[in-house]
XYZ file of C-alpha atoms in Angstrom:
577
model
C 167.028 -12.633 29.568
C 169.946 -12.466 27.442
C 170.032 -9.170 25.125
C 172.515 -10.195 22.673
C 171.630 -13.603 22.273
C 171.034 -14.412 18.496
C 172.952 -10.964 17.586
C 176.307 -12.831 16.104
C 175.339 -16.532 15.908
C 175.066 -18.327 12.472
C 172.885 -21.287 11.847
C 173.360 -23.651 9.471
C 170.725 -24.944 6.768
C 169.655 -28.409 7.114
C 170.025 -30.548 4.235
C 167.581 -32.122 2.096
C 167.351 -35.952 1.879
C 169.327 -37.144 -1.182
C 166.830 -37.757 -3.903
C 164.202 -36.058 -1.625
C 160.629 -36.349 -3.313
C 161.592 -38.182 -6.456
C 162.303 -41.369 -3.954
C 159.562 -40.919 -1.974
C 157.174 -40.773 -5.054
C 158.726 -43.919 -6.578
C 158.556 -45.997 -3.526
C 155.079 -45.469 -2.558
C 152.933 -47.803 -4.218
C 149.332 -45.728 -4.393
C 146.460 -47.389 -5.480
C 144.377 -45.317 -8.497
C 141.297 -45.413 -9.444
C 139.985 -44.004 -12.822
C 137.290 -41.724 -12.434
C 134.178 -40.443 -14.801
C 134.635 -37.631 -17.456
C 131.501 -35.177 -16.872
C 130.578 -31.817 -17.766
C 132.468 -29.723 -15.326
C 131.260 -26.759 -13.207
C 131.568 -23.385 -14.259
C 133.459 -22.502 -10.603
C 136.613 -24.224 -9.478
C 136.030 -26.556 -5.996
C 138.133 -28.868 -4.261
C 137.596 -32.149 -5.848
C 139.690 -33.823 -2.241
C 137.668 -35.326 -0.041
C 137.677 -35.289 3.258
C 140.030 -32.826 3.079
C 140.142 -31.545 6.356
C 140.355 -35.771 7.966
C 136.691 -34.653 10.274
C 135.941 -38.221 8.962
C 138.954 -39.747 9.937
C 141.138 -41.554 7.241
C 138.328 -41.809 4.894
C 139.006 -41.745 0.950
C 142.621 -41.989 2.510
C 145.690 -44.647 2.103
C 148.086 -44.979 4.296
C 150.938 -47.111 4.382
C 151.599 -49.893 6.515
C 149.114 -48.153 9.181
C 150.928 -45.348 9.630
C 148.311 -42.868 9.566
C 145.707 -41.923 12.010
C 143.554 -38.551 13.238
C 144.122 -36.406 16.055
C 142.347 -33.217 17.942
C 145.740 -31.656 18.632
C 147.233 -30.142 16.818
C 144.536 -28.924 14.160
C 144.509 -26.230 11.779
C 141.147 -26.153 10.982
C 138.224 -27.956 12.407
C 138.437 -30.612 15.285
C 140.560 -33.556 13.303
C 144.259 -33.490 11.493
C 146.492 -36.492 10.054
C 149.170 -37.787 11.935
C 151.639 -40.087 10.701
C 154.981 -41.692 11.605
C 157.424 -42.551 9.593
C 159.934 -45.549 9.723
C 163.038 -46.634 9.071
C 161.415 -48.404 6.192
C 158.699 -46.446 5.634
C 158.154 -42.787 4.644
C 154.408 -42.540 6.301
C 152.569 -41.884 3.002
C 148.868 -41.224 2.733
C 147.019 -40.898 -0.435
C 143.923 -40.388 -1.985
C 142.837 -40.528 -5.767
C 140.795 -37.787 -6.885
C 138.594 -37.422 -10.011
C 139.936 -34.396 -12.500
C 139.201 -32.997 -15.908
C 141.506 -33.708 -18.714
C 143.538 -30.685 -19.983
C 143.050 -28.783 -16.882
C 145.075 -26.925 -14.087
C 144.821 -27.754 -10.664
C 146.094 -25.967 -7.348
C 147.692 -28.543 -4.784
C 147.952 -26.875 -0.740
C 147.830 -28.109 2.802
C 148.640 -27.145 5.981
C 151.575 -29.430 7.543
C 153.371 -29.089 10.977
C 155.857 -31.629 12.556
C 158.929 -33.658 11.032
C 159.891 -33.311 7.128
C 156.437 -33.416 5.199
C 155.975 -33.516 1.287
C 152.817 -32.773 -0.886
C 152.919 -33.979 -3.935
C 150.862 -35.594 -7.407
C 151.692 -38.588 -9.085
C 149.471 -39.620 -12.790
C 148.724 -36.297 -13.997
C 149.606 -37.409 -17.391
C 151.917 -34.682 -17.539
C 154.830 -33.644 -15.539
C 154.254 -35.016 -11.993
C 154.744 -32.238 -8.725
C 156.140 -32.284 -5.244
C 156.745 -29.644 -3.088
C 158.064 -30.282 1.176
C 159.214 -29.263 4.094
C 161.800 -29.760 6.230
C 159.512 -29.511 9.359
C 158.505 -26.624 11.474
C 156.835 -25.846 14.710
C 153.709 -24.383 13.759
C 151.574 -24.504 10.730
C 153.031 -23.835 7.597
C 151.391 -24.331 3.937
C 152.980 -26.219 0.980
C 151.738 -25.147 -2.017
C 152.130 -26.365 -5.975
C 150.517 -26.896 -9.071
C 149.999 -29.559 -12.086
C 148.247 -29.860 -14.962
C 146.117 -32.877 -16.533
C 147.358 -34.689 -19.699
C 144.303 -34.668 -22.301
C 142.895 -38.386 -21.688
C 143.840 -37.983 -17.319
C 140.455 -38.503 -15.536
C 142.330 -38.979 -12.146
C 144.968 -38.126 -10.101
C 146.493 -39.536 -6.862
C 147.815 -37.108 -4.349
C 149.971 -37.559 -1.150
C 151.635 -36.325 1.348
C 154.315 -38.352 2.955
C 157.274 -37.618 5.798
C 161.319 -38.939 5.293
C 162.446 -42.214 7.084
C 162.970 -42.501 10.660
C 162.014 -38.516 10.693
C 159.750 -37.211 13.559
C 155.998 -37.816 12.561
C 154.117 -34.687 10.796
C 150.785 -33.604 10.843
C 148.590 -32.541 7.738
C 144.902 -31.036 7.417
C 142.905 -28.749 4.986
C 144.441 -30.202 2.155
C 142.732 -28.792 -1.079
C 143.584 -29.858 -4.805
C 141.334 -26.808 -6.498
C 140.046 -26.808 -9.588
C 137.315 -28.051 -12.831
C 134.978 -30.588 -11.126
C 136.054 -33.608 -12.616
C 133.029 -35.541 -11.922
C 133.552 -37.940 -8.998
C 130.658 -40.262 -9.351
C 129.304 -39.221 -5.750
C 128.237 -36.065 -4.415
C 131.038 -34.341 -2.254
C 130.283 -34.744 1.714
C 128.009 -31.754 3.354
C 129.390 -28.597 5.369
C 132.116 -29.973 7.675
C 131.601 -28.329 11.184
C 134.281 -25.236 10.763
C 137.248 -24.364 12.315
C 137.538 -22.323 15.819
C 137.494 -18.232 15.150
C 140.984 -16.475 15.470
C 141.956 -12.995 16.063
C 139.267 -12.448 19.348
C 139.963 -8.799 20.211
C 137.954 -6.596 22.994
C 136.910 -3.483 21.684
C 135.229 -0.115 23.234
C 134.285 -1.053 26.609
C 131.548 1.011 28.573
C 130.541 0.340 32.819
C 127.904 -2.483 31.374
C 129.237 -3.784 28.065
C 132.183 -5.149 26.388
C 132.365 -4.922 22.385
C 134.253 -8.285 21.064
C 135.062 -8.590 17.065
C 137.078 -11.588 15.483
C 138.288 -13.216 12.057
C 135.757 -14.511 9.537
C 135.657 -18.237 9.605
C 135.393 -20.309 6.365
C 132.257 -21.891 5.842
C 130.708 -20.907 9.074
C 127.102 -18.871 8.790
C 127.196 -17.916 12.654
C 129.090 -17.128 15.731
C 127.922 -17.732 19.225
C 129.727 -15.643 22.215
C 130.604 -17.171 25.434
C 131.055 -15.095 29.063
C 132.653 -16.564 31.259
C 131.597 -20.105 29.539
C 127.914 -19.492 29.531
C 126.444 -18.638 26.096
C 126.090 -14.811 25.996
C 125.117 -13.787 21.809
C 124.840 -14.882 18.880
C 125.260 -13.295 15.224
C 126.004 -13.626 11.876
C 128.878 -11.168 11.666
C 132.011 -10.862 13.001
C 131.687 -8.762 15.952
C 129.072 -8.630 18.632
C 128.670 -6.622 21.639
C 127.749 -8.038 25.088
C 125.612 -6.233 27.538
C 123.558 -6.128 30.932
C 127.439 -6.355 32.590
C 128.501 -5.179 36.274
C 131.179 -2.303 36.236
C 134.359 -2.652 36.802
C 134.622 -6.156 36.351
C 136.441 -8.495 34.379
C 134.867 -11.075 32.486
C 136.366 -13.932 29.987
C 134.976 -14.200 26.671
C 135.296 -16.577 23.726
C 133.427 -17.258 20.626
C 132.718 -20.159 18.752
C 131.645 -20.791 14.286
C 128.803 -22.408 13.422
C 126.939 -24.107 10.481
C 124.651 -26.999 9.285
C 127.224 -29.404 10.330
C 127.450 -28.126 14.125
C 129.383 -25.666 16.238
C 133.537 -25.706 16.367
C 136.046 -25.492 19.670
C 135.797 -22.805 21.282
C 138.220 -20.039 20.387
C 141.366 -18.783 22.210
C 139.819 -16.618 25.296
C 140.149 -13.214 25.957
C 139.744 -10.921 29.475
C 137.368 -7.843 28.830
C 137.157 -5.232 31.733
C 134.002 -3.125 31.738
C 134.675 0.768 32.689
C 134.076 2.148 36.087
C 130.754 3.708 36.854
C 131.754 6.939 36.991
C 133.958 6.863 33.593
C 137.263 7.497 35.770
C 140.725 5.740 36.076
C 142.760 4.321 33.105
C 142.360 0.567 31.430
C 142.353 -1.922 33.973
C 142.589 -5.560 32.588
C 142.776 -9.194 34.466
C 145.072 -11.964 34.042
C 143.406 -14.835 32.480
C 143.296 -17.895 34.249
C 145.754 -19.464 32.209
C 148.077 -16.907 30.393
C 151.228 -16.791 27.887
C 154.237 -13.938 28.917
C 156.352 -12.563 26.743
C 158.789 -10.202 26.718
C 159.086 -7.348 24.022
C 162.329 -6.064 23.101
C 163.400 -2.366 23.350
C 166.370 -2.559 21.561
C 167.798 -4.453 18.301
C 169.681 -7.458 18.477
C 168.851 -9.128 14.935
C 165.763 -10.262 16.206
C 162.727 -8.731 14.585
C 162.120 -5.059 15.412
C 158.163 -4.395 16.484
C 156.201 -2.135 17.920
C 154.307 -3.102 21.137
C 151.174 -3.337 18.261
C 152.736 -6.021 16.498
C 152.925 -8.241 19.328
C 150.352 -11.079 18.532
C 147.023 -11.276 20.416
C 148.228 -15.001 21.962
C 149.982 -13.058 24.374
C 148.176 -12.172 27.622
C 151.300 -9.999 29.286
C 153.556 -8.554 27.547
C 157.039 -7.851 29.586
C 158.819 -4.576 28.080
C 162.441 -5.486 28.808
C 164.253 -3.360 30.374
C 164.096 -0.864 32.647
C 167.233 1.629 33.315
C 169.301 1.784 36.312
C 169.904 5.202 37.685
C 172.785 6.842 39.833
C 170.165 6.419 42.949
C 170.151 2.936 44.415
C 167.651 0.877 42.966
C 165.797 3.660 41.087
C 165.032 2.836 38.036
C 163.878 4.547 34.860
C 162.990 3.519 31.172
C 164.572 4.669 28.397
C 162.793 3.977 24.639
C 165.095 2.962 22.006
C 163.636 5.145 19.164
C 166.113 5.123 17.673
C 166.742 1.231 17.300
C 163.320 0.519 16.584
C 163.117 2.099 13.036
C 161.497 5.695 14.944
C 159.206 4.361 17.150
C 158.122 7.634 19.894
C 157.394 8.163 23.216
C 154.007 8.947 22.026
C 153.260 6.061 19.591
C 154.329 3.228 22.639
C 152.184 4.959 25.231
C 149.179 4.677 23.014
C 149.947 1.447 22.190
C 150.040 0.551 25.470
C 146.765 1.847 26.244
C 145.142 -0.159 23.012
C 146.373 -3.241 23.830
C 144.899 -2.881 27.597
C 142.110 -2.562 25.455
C 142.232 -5.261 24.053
C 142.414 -7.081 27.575
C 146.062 -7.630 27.540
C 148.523 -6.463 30.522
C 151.483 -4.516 29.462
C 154.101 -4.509 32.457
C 157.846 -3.192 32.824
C 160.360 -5.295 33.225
C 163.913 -5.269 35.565
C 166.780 -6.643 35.007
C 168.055 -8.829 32.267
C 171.510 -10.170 32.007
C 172.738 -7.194 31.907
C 170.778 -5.149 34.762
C 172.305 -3.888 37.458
C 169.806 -2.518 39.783
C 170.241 -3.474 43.147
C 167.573 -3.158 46.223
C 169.682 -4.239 50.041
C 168.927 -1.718 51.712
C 165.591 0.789 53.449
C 166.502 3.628 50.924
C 167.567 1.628 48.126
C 163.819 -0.306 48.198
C 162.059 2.772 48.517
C 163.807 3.867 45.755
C 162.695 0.833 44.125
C 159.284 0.788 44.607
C 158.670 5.125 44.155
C 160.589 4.970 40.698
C 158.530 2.143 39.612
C 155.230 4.062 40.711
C 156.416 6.419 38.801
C 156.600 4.754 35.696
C 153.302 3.290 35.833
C 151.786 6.723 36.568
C 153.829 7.927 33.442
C 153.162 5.145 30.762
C 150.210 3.456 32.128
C 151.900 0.382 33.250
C 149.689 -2.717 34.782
C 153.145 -4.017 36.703
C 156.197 -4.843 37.202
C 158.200 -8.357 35.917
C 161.509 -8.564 38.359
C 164.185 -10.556 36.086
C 167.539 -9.706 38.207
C 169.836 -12.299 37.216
C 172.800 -11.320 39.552
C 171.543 -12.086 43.160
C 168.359 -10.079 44.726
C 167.636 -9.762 48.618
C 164.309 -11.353 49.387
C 163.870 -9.065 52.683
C 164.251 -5.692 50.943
C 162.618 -6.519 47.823
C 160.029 -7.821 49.625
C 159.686 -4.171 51.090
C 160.298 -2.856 47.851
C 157.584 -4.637 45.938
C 154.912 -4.616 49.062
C 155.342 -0.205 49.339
C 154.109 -0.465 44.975
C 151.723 -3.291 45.700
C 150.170 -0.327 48.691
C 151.073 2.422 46.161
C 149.082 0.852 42.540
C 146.217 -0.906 44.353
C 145.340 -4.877 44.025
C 145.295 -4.539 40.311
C 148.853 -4.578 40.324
C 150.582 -7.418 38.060
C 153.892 -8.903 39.240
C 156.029 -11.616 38.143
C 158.928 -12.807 38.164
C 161.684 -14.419 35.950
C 164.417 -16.304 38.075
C 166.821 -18.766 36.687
C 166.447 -22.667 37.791
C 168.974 -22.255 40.081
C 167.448 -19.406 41.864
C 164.351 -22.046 42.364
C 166.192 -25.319 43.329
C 165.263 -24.613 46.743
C 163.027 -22.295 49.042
C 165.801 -21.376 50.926
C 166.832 -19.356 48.099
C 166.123 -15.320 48.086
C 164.556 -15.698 44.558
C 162.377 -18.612 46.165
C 162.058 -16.794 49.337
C 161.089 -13.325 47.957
C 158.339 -15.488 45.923
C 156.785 -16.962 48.619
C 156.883 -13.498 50.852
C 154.732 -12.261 48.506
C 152.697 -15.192 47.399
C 149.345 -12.903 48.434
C 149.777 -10.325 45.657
C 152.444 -12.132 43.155
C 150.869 -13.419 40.131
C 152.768 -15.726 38.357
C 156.513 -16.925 38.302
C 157.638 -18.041 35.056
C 160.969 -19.463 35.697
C 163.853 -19.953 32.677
C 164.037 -23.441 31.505
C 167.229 -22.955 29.579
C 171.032 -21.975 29.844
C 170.976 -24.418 32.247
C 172.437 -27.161 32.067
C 171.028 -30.359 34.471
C 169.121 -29.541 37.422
C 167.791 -31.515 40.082
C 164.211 -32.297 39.754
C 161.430 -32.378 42.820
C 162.212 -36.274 42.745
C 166.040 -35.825 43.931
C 167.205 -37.053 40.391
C 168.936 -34.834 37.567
C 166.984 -34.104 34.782
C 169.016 -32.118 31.527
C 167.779 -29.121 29.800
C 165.476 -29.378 26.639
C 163.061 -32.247 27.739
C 159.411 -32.660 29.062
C 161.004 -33.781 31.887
C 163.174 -31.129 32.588
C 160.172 -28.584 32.630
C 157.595 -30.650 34.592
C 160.270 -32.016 37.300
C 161.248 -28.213 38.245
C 157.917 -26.827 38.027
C 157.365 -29.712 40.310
C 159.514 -27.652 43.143
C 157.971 -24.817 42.901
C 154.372 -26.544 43.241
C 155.435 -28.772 46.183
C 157.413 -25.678 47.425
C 154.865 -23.502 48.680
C 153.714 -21.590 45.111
C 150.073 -21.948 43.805
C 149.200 -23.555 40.647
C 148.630 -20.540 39.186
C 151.409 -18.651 40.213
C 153.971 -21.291 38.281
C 154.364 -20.770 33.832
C 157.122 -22.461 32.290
C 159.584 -19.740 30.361
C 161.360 -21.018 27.649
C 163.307 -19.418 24.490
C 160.938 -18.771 21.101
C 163.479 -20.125 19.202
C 167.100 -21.564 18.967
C 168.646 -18.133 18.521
C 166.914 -17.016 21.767
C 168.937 -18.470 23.908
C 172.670 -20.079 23.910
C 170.782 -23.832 25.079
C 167.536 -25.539 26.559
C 165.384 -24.546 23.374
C 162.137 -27.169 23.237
C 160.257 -27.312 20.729
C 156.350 -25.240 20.845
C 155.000 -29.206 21.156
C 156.913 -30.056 24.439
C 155.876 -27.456 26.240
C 152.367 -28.334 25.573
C 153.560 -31.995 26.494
C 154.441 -30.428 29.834
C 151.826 -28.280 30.434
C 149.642 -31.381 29.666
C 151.358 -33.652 32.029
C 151.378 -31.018 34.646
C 147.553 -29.949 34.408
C 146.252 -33.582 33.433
C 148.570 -36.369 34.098
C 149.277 -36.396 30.229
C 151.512 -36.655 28.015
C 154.244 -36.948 30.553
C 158.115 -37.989 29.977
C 159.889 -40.724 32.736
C 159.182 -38.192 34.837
C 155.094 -38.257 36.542
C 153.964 -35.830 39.059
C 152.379 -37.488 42.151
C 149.523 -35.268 40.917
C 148.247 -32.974 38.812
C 147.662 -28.787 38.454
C 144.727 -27.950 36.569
C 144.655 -24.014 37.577
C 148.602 -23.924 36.485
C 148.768 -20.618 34.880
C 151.128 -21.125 31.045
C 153.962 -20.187 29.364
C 156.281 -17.429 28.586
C 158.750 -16.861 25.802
C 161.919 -14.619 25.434
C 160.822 -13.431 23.445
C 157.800 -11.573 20.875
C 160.584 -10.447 18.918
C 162.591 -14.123 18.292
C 158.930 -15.441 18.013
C 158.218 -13.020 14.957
C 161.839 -13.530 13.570
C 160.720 -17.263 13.420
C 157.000 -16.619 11.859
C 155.607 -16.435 15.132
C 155.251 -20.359 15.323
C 155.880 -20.646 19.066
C 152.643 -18.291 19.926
C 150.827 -19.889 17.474
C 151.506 -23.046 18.893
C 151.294 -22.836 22.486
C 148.766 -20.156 22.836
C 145.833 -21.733 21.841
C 146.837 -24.550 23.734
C 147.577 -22.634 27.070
C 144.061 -20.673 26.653
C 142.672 -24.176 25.792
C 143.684 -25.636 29.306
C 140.518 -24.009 30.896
């Protein structure tokens, strides 16, 4: 992991198409219907319907069929728009909506994809357009217009920019005075999946779960381990009758008159030991997203280990310190570059998020670490310094990210004396770069497979790479689907388990100096590689449901960058289940 990448690089701004929205508005050729002056309501509503596309393109227009619904990606309910633009054709969808003369009206949605606009054309007034120039995750345009006095109705659209990448829209709203539609607005739509699932105060037979209120949902039904386990009207609930010591997976669904939403993003709960001893102990969900938290500042965002969103299942503190003793290490918090963050502040931060079923591990190495394990002493070194910090901060593992050279026979020693020291609850992975994993003859392959009884997951670089061969003998360049699924494919064929494979990747461009994918191909790839989906040139001869996610470099770039790769890919990693 590179510590300085993003720290002196400039970007530059991407232009807007000339003429932008005023083309787009004059070339799309929206059919309008007038609509009935009544007595409005005394309370604003949103006068769009099917606003959210549950009912597919209905009360929608789009041009030259370039419009249709998808589950994925969504950000609300189970349906969104999707539409591709042309070389001829800017993708527009419309939809005429009844309004009141003389009135003001709010115009949002949610868009994600290529270069999206949001706009209003026949307000009688001074038409509005607002865009985008596309974005990884879900981001809101917003405007407003008012009505001229004799404007019953108004047409609004969103639309993308020729031969652009397609964009997605949902929960569009145009709020304000009923203008009297002639038909009654469409029943509760079934609501969108809760976010924010958290695990609370845990006891040796219960686990207390709490989560964001849903729009238009009157109930929540909890899941354990995918069995219905409570239900409730609130927004928290607290699950009993549970074993100690164990770890269970919980989600949590909305519900209303219309039916019951997806399933939110899952969470591990442990329930206490019986006797009230030991510190938080938490489980790796089957599938997981890594990421790696920054203890330093290199013009990424600066965050404490509590700002790190609840998408991520392990959280990687990069780095440790190398000592003057052979591979000893030690760590080393960078109050001072993280705005006065203290000793004590991270260590109980540490312990809340274990509370909150999330693994907090240490990390070694970097691009710039130098520790080095070749020897007996050096790996016992290793191994009793890293004990050390886990006794002291209350670390669940150890991530081993040496990017100059390791020795698979001593650091197998080294990480089999911990493994003996912490107990089976210990968390290890591992961060090599592709060319450590081109072949099991490697000691980054090798030290892997040593320890393939107590490793849990390798999430391999995908980036400053270059081309790399591929598990089919061909050569497959950085920044595809096929790039990611053809090397996992090694490491799958090579001797690793499903689970013990995650494709690491940068959060954004300024993460790393090449090989940055966008959020949606690596759920491409993690599709292909767990289904047989959404696959590039390049198909595995099978597929790897229990294949375990995704990790970024890292929590930091993700926040600089609104947090739209976590967003993005970690509801659909917990959604692989």
């Amino acid at each position: 992991m590179d510590r300085f990448a993003g720290s002196s690089r400039r970007r530059s701004r991407r232009s807007r198409p000339v003429l932008g929205g005023a083309v787009a508005v004059a070339a799309a050729g929206a059919l309008t219907l007038t609509g009935l002056v009544t007595t409005a309501s005394a309370a604003d509503i949103n006068v769009a319907k099917n606003a959210g596309f549950e009912s597919g393109l209905a009360n929608w227009t789009c041009s030259g069929g370039t419009g249709t619904t998808v589950t994925s990606p969504v950000h609300g309910g189970t349906s969104a728009l999707k539409a591709t633009p042309a070389g001829q054709d800017n993708a527009k969808c419309s939809q005429t909506v009844a309004v009141k003369p003389g009135s003001t009206y709010t115009l949002k949605s949610w868009v994600q994809g290529g270069y999206a606009y949001l706009g209003a054309s026949g307000t009688g007034t001074t038409d509005v357009s607002t865009w985008t120039p596309g974005s990884t995750g879900w981001t809101q345009l917003k405007t407003s217009f008012t009505t001229g006095p004799s404007t019953t109705s108004v047409t609004v659209y969103t639309h993308g920019w020729y031969g652009q990448a397609a964009y997605h829209v949902d929960d569009v709203e145009v709020i304000g005075p009923d203008g009297g539609g002639g038909t009654e607005e469409p029943g509760p739509t079934i609501p969108g999946a809760p976010a924010g699932l958290t695990v609370g105060t845990t006891t040796a037979s219960s686990v207390n779960l709490s989560w964001n209120t849903v729009s238009g949902a009157t109930g929540y039904t909890v899941y354990r381990d995918g069995a219905k386990a409570a239900t409730t009207t609130g927004t928290s609930a607290t699950v009993s009758g549970l074993a100690a010591d164990t770890a269970y997976q919980f989600s949590v669904t909305a519900t209303n008159a219309a039916g019951e939403s997806v399933k939110s993003a899952t969470v591990s709960g442990r329930t206490a030991k019986q006797d009230g001893g030991g510190g938080p102990v938490t489980s790796v969900p089957k599938h997981a997203v890594t990421g790696y938290w920054q203890n330093f500042n290199n013009g990424a965002a600066v965050q404490k280990l509590s700002d790190v969103p609840a998408n991520y299942d392990i959280i990687a503190v990069s780095f440790a310190d190398a000592t003057t003793t052979p591979g000893a290490v030690t760590f080393n918090l960078d109050s001072a570059g993280l705005n006065g963050y203290t000793v004590a502040q991270f260590k109980a931060d540490i312990k809340a998020k274990q509370a909150a079923g999330k693994n907090v591990i240490i990390s070694v190495g970097g691009e710039k670490g130098t520790v080095s394990v070749n020897n007996d002493a050096s790996a016992t070194a290793f191994a009793n310094s890293l004990y050390a910090l886990i006794q002291e901060y209350g670390f669940n593992g150890v991530d081993i990210d040496l990017e100059n050279g390791l020795n698979s026979t001593y650091m197998t020693k080294a990480l089999r004396s911990l493994s003996s020291k912490a107990g089976p609850g210990l968390v290890i992975t591992m961060a090599p770069q592709t060319i450590d994993m081109q072949s099991t003859s490697g000691e980054y392959f090798k030290t892997a497979l040593n320890i393939k009884d107590i490793l849990t997951v390798v999430n391999m670089q995908y980036y400053n790479s270059g081309s790399m061969l591929g598990c089919d003998g061909k050569v497959y360049s950085q920044g595809s689907v096929d790039f990611l699924t053809a090397l996992a494919c090694i490491q799958l064929e090579g001797g690793l388990a499903p689970s013990q494979v995650g494709l690491g990747v940068p959060a954004s461009t300024r993460g790393a100096g090449s090989g940055y994918v966008a959020p949606s191909v690596v759920n491409a790839a993690l599709d292909c590689l767990a289904k047989g989906t959404n696959c590039g040139s390049f198909k595995p001869s099978r597929t790897y449901p229990d294949i375990r996610g995704a990790m970024t470099w890292s929590t930091n770039w993700d926040a600089t960058a609104g947090n739209a790769w976590s967003n993005a890919v970690g509801p659909h990693v917990h959604g692989l289940s």
